[in-house]
Short mmCIF file of C-alpha atoms and ligand atoms in Angstrom, two decimals:
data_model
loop_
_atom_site.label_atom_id
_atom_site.label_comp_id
_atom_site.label_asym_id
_atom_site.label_seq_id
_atom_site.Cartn_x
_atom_site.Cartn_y
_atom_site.Cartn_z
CA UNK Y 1 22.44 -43.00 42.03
CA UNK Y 2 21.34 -44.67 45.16
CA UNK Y 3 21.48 -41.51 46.90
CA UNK Y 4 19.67 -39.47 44.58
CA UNK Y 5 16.73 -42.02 44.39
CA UNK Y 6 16.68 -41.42 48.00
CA UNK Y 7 17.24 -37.44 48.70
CA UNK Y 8 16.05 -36.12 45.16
CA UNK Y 9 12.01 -35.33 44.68
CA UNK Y 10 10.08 -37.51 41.92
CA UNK Y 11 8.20 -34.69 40.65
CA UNK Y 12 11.81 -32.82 39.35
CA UNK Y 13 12.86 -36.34 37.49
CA UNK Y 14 13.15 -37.10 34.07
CA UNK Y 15 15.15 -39.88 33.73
CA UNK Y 16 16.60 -42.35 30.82
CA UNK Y 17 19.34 -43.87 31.67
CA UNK Y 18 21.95 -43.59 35.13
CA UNK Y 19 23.16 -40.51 34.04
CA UNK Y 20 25.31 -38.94 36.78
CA UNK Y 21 28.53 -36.21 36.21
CA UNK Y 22 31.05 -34.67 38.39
CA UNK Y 23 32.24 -32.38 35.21
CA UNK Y 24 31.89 -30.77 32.57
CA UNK Y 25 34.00 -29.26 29.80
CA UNK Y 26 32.79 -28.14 26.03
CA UNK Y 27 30.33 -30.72 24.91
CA UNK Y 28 31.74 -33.39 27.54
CA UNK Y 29 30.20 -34.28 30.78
CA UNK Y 30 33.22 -36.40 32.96
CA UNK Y 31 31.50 -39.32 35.10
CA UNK Y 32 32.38 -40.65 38.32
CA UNK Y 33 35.43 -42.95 37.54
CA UNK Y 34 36.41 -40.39 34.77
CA UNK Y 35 34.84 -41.99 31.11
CA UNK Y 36 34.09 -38.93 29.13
CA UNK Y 37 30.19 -38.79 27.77
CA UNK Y 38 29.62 -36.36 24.57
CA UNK Y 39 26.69 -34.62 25.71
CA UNK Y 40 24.37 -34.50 23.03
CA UNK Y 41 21.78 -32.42 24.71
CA UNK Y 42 23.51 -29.67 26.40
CA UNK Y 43 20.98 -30.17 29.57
CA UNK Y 44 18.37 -29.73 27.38
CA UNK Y 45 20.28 -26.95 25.85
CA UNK Y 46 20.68 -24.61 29.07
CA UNK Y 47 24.27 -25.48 28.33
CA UNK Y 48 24.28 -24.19 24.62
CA UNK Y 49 27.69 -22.59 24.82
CA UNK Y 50 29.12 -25.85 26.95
CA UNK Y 51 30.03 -26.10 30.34
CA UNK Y 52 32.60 -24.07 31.87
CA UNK Y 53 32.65 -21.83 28.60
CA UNK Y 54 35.58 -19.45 30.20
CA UNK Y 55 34.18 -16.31 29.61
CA UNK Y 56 30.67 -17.59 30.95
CA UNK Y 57 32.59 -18.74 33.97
CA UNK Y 58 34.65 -15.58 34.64
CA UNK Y 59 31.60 -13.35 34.24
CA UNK Y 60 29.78 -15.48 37.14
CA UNK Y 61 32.65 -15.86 39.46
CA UNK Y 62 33.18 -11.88 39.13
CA UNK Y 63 29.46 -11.20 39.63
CA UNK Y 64 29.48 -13.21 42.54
CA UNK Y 65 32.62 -11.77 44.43
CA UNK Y 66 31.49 -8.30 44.56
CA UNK Y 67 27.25 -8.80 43.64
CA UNK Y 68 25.85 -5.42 43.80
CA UNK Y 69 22.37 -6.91 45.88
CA UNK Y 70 20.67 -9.78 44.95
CA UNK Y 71 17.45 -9.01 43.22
CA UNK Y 72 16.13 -6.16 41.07
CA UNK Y 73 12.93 -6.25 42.83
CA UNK Y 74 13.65 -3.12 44.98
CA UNK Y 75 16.97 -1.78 43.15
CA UNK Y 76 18.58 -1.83 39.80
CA UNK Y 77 22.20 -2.73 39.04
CA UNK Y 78 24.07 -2.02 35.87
CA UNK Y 79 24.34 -5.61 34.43
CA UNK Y 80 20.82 -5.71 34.78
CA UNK Y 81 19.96 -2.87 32.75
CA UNK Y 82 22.66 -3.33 30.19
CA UNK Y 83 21.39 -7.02 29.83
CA UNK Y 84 18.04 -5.74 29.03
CA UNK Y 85 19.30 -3.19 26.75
CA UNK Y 86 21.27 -5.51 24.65
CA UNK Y 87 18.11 -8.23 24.77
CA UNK Y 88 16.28 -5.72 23.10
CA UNK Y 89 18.79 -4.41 20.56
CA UNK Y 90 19.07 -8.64 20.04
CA UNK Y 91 15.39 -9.01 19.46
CA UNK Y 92 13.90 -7.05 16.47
CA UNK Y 93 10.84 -4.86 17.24
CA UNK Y 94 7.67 -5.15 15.68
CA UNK Y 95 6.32 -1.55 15.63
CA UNK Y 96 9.69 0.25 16.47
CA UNK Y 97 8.00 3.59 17.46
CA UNK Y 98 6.49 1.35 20.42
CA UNK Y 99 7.61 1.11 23.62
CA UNK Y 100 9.11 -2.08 24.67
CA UNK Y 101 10.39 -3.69 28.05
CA UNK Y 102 12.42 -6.99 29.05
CA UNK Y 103 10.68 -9.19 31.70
CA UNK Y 104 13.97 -10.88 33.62
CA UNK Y 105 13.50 -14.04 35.25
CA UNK Y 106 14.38 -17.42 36.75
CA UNK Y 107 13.42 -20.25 33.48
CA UNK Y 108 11.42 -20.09 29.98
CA UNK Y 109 8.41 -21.17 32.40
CA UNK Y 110 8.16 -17.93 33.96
CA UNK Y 111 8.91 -16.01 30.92
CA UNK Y 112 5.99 -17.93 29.29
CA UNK Y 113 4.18 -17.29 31.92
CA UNK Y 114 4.37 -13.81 32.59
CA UNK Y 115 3.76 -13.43 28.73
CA UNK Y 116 0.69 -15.12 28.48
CA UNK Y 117 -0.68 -13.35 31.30
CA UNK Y 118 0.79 -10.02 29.96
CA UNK Y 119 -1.29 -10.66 26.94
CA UNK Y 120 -4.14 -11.40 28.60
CA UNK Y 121 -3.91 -8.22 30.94
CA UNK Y 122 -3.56 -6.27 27.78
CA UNK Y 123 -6.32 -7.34 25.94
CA UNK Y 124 -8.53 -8.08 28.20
CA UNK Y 125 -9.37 -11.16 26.38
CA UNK Y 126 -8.92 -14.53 28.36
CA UNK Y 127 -7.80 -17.09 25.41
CA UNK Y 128 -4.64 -18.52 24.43
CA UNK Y 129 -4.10 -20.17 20.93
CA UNK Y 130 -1.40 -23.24 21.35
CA UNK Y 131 -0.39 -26.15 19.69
CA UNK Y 132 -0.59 -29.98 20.32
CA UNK Y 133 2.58 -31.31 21.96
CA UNK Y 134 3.91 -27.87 22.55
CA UNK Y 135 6.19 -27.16 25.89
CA UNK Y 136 5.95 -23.45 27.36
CA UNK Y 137 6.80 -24.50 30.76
CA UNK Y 138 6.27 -27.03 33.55
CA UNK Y 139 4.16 -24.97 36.05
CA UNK Y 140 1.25 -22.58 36.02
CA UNK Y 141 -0.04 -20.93 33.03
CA UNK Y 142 2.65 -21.86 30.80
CA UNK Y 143 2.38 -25.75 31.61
CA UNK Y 144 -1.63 -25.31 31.08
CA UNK Y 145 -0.51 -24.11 27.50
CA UNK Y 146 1.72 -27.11 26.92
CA UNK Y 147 0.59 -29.74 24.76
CA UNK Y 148 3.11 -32.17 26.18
CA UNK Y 149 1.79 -31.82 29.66
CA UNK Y 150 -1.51 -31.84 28.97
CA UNK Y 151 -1.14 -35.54 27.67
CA UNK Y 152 0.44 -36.48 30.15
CA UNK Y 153 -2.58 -35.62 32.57
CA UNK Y 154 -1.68 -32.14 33.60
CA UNK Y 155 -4.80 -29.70 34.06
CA UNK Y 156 -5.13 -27.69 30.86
CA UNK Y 157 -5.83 -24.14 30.77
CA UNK Y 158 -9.43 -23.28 31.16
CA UNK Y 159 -9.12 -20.79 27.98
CA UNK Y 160 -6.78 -22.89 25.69
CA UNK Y 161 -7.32 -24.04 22.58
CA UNK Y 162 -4.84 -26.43 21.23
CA UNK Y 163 -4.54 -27.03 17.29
CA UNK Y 164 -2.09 -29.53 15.63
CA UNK Y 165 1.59 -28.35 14.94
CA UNK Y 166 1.65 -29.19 11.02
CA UNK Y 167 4.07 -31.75 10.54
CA UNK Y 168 4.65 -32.75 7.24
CA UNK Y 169 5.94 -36.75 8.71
CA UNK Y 170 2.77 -37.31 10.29
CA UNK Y 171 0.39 -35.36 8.99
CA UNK Y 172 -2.32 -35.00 10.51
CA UNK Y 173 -4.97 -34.18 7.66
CA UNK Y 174 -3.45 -37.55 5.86
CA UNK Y 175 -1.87 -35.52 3.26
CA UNK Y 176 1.80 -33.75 4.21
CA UNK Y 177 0.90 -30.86 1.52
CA UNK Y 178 -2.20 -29.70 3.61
CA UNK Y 179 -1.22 -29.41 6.64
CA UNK Y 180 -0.39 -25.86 7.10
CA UNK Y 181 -3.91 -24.73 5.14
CA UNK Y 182 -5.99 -26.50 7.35
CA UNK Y 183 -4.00 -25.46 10.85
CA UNK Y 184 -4.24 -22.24 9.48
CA UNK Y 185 -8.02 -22.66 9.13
CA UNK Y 186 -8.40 -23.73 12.35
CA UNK Y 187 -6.31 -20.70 13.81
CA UNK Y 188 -8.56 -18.09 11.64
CA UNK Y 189 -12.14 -19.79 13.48
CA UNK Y 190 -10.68 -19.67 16.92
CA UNK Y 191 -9.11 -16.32 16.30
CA UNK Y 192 -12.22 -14.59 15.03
CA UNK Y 193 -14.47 -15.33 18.14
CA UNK Y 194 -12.71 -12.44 19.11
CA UNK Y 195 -11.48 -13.87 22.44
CA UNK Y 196 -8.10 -15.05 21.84
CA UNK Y 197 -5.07 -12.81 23.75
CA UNK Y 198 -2.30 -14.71 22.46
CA UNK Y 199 -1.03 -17.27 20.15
CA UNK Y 200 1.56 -19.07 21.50
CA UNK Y 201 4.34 -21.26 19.18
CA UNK Y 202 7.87 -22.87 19.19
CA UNK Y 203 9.10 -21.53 15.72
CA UNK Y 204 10.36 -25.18 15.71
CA UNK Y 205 8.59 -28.10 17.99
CA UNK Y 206 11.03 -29.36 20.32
CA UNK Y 207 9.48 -31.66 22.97
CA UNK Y 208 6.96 -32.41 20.57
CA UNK Y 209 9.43 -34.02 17.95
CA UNK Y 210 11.71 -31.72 16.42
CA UNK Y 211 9.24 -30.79 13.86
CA UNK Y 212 10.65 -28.08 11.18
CA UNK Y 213 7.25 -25.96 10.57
CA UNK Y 214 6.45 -25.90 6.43
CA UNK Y 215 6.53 -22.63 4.89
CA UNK Y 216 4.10 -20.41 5.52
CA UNK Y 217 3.10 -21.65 8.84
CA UNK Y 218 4.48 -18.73 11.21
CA UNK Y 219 3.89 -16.47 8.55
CA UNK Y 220 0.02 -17.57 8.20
CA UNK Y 221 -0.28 -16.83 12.23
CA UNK Y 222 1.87 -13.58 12.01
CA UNK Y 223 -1.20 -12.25 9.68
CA UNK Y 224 -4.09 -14.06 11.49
CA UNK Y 225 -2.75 -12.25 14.86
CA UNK Y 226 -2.61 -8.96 13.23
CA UNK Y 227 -6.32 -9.13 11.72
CA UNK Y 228 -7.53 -10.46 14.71
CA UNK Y 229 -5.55 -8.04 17.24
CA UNK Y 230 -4.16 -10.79 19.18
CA UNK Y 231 -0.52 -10.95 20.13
CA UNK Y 232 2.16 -13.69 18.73
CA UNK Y 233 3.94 -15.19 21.34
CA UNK Y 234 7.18 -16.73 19.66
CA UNK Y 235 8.83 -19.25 22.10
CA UNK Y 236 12.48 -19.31 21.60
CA UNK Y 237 13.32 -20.79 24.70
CA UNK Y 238 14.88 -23.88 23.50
CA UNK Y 239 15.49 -23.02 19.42
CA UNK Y 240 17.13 -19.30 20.32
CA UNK Y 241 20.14 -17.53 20.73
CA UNK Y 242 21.91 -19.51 17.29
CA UNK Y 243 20.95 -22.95 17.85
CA UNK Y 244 19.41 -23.11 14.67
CA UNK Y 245 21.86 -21.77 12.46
CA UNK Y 246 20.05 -17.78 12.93
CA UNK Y 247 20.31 -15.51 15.72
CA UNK Y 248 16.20 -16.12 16.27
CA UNK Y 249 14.78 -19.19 15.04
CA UNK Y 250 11.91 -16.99 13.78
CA UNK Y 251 14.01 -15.30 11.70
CA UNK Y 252 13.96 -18.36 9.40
CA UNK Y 253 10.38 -17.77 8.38
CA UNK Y 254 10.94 -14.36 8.04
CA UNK Y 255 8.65 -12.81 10.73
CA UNK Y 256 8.98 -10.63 13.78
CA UNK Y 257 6.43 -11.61 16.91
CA UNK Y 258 5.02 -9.38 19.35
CA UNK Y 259 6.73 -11.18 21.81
CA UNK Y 260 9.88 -13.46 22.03
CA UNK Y 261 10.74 -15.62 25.51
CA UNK Y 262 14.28 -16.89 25.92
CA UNK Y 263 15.44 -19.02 28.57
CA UNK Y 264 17.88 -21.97 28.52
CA UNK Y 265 20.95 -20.71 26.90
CA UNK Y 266 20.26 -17.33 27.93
CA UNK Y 267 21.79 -18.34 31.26
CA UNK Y 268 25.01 -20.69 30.22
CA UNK Y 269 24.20 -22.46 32.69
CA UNK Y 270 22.59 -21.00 35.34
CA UNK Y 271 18.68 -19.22 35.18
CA UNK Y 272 18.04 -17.02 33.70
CA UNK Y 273 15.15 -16.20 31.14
CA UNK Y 274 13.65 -13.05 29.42
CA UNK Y 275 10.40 -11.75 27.99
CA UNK Y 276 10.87 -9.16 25.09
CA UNK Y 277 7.84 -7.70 24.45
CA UNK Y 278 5.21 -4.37 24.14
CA UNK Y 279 5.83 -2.09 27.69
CA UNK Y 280 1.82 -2.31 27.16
CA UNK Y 281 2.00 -5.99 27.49
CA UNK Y 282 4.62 -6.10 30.24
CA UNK Y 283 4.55 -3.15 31.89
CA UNK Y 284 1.50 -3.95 33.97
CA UNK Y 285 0.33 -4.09 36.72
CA UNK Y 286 3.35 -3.25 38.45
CA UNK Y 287 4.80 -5.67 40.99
CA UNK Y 288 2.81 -8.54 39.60
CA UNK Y 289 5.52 -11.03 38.68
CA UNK Y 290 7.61 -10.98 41.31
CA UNK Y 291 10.73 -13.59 42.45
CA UNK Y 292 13.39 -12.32 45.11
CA UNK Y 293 15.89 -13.14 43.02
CA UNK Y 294 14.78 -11.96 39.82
CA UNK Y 295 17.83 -10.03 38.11
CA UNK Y 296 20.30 -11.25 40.52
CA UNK Y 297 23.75 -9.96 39.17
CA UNK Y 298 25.00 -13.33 39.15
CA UNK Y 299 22.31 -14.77 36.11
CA UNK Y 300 22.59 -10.88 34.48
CA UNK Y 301 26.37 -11.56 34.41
CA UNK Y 302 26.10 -14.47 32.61
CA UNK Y 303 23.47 -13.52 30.52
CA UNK Y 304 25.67 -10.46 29.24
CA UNK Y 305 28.54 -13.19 28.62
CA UNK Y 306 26.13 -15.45 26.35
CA UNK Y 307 24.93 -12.66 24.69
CA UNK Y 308 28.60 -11.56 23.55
CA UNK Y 309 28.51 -14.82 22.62
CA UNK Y 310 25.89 -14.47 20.53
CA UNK Y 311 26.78 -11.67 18.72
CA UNK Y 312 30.21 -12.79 18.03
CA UNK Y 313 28.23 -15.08 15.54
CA UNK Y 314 30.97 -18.07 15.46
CA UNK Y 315 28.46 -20.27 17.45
CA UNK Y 316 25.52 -19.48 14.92
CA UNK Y 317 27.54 -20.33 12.02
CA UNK Y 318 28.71 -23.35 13.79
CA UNK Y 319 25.48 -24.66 14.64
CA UNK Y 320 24.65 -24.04 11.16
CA UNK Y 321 27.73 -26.16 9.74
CA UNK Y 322 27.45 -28.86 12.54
CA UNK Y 323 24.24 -29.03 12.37
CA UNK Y 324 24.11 -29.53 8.26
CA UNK Y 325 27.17 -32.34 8.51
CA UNK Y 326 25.16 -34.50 11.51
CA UNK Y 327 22.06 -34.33 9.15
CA UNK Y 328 24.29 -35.46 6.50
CA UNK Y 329 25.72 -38.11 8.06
CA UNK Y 330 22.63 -39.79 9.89
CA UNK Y 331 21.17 -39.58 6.66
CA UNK Y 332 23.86 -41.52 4.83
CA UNK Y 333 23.08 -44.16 7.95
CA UNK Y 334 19.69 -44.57 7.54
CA UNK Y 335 20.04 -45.00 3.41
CA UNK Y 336 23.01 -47.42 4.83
CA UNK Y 337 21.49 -51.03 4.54
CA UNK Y 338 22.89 -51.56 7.94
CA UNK Y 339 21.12 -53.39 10.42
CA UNK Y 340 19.67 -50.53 12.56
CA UNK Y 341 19.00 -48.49 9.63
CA UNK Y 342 15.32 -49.70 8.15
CA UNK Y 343 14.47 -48.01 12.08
CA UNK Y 344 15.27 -44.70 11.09
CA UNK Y 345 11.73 -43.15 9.70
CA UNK Y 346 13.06 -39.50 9.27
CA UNK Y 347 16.12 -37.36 10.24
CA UNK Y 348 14.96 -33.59 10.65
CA UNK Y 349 16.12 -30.40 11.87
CA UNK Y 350 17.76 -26.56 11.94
CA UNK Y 351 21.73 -26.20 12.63
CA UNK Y 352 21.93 -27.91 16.11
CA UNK Y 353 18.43 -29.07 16.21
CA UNK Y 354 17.74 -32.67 15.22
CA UNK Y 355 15.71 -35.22 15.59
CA UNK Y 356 15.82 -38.97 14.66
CA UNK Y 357 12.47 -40.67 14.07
CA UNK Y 358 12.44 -44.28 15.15
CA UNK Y 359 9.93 -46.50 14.05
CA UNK Y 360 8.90 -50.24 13.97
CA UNK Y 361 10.51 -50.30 10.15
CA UNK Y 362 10.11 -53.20 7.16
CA UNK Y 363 7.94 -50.51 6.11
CA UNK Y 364 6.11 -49.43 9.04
CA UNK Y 365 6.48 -46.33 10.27
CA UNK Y 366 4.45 -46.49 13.46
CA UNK Y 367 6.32 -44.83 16.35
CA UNK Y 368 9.00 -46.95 18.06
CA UNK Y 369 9.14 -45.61 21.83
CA UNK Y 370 10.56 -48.59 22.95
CA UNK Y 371 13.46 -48.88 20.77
CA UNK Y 372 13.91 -45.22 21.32
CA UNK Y 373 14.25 -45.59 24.89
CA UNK Y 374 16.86 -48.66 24.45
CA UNK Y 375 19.07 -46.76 22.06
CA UNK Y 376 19.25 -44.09 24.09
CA UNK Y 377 20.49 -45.68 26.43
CA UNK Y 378 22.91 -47.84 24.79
CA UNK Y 379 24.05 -44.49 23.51
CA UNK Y 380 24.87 -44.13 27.11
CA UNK Y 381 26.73 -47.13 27.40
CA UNK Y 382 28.57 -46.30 24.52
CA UNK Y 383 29.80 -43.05 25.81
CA UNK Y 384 26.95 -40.25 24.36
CA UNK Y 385 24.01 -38.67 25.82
CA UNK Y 386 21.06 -38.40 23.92
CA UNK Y 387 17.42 -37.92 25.37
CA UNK Y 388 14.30 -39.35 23.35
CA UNK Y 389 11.25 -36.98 23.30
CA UNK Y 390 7.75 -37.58 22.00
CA UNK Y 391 8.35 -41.39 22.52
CA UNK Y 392 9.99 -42.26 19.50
CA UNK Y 393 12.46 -39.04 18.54
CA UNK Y 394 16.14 -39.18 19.39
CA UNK Y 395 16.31 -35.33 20.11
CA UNK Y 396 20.42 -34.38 19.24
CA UNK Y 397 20.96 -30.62 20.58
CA UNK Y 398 24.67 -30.31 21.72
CA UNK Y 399 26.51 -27.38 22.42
CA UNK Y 400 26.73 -24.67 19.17
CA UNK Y 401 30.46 -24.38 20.14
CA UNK Y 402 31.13 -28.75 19.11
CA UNK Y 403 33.77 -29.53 16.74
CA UNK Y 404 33.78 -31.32 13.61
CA UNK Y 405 35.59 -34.46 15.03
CA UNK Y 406 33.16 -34.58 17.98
CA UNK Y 407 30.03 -34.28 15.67
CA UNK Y 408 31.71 -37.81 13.70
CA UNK Y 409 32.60 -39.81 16.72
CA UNK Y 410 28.32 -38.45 17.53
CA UNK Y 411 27.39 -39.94 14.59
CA UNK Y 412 29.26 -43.13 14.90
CA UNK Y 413 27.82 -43.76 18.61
CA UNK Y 414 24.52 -42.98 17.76
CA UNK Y 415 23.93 -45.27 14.57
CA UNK Y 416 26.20 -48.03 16.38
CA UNK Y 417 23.37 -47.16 19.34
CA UNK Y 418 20.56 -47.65 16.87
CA UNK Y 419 22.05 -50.83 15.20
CA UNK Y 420 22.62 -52.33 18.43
CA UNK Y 421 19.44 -51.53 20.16
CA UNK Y 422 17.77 -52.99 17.37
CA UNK Y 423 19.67 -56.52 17.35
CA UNK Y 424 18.39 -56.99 20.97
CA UNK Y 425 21.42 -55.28 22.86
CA UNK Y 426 19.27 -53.43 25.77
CA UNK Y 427 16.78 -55.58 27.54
CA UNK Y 428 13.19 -54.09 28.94
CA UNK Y 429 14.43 -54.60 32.45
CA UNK Y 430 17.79 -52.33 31.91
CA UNK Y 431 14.80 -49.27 30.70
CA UNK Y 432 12.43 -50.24 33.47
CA UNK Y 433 13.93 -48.10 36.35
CA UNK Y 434 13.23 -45.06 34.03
CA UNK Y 435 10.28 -43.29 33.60
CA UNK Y 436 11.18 -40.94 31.46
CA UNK Y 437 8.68 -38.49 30.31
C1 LIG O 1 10.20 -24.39 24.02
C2 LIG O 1 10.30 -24.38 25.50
N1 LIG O 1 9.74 -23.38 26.18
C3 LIG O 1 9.80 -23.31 27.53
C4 LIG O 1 10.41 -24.30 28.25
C5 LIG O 1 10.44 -24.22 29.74
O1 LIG O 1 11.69 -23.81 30.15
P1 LIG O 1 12.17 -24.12 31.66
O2 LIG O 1 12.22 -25.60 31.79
O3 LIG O 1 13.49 -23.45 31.73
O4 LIG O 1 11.18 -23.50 32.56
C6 LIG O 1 11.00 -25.37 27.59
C7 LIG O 1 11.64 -26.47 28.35
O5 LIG O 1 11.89 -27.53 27.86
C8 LIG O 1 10.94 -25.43 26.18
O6 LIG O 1 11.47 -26.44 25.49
#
């Protein structure tokens, strides 16, 4: 750790606790020393099929023995094409009889990216629609489009407009039942000053709390976008490829965007992202979104691997079953009486996305970052990784492949965690040395 702090840039740290691993297997991450963490984030999810899935690994190790070139800037490669073939057999089309194309690249930032500006080439409109506390990405267009970075001081976009993410916990009309009318609302004014390109969403809000979208929400923007000829921009970058229990998170409310980014996952591991979208909306101008190692047959290789994966279906109908018993059993915790539990203000999620809501409790149910931060990391000293976002949200993502057993022993860390952090068991000093978001 006293390396890193020394050799590893600031700028590329997020940082809650003294992580560090040596290896990785499933949903375990093996410190230095050799105690076994259950790694309840999956990196953030890039590892959604856990690390050193076998058939991820043999796909990469083959790719890179013989790699036919490095790049499909100036060359094509059959793992390349294939991979974009089956992304868009994967991703349902909106008007089939149009053409569409499959942007490769390096992370969902540039596959944001290269949408939004796609969109706006298209249209000729400059305007993107987004949501408060969103994440697209951490540089460039797709970071000015983020909520979450915005807050935190980034520069937003000059042609953004940002509307609240309905979220029936904290609503922000006041009342949970009208939150998706009045968002709505608020879409259908900015939309018809006729200058938005693109509306840009999470089908469920990640970094901005785990927040499950009411009914009606994505559907109200699919119409809005097609009245208003702008594009929908469905960011699956995080919430794709099973993790909720569906192939496409979308597919949950029953719509089909114009566009769909996937990144994370995509690569098991290493990056690789995608843009499926309109050849009108990604096709031009040609060679503007360019990265010399774009398509590299090592990422394609793995991408082809995850997306056998994905099509296998197990992991989808794991996440789903997973997912449903962790719900179940942080639930029974927070209606437990235990001392921790009068903390937990709401338990939410898809299959293998959840979050845990901590708040000040006795009734209160302002936002507790601080004892968020603590039981995080006493999750850490208790042998589970867990990584708050929005301040006060325990955000639980592990790999769609965990077992049964390893989803118990999660919940047993993680409410021990809670009770513990809440009796006093982490001081302010032990959080201090990280930042964090
Ligand atoms: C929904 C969503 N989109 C895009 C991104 C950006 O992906 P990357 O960090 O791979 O650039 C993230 C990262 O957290 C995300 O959660």
């Amino acid at each position: 750790m006293a390396r890193d702090a020394q050799a590893i840039a600031g700028v590329e740290r997020l940082r809650f606790f003294p992580l560090a691993a040596i290896a990785g297997r499933g949903e375990l991450l093996v410190e230095p020393g050799g105690r076994e963490l259950l790694d309840l984030s999956a990196s953030w999810t890039a590892a959604g099929f856990g690390y050193g899935n076998p058939a991820i690994a043999e796909a990469i190790a083959a790719a890179a023995a013989t790699a036919p070139g490095a790049s499909i800037l100036s060359g094509t490669h059959p793992d390349a094409v294939a991979l974009a073939e089956e992304l868009l057999e994967l991703v349902p089309a909106r008007a089939p009889e149009q053409p569409r194309r499959v942007y490769l690249g390096h992370a969902g930032t540039d596959a944001n990216d290269v949408a939004l500006r796609g969109c706006r080439h298209a249209t000729g409109r400059p305007g993107v629609l987004a949501f408060e506390h969103g994440y697209h990405g951490g540089f460039g267009a797709a970071q000015g489009v983020s909520g979450v970075h915005v807050a935190a001081g980034a520069s937003a976009d000059p042609d953004v407009v940002f509307l609240p993410y309905p979220d029936r916990f904290r609503p922000h009309t006041g009342d949970a039942a009208m939150v998706v009318d009045d968002v709505l609302e608020r879409a259908a004014a900015a939309l018809s000053r006729g200058r938005i390109a693109a509306v840009i969403v999470e089908p469920l809000q990640s970094d901005g709390g785990l927040i499950v979208p009411p009914d009606g929400f994505l559907a109200g923007l699919r119409a809005l976008c097609d009245e208003h000829g702008s594009y929908l921009i469905v960011d699956e970058v995080k919430v794709g490829l099973g993790r909720t229990g569906r192939t496409h998170a979308f597919e949950h409310a029953g719509i089909v965007p114009d566009v769909v980014t996937l990144g994370k996952a995509l690569g098991g591991g290493v990056p690789l992202s995608a843009a499926i979208g309109p050849a009108d909306v990604l096709d031009e101008p040609t060679a503007s979104a360019l990265m010399t190692t774009i398509g590299n047959p090592i990422s394609c290789a793995a991408g082809r691997a995850v997306l056998a994966l994905v099509r296998d279906g197990a992991a989808t109908r794991n996440a789903d079953e997973r997912g449903t018993q962790l719900r179940a059993l942080l639930a029974q915790y927070a209606a437990s009486g235990r001392p921790g539990a009068e903390r937990v203000g709401d338990v939410r999620g898809l299959g293998l996305s959840i979050g845990v809501e901590l708040v000040v409790g006795a009734g209160d149910d302002a936002p507790d970052a601080v004892l968020t931060a603590k039981a995080a990391y006493r999750a850490w000293e208790l042998g589970a990784v867990a990584f708050p976002v929005r301040g006060n949200v325990l955000e639980l993502t592990p790999a769609l492949t965990i077992s049964a057993e390893a989803i118990d022993r999660a919940a047993t860390i993680l409410t021990r965690a809670i009770d513990d952090a809440a009796a006093g068991a982490v001081s302010d000093e032990q959080i201090a040395a990280f930042q964090g978001w």
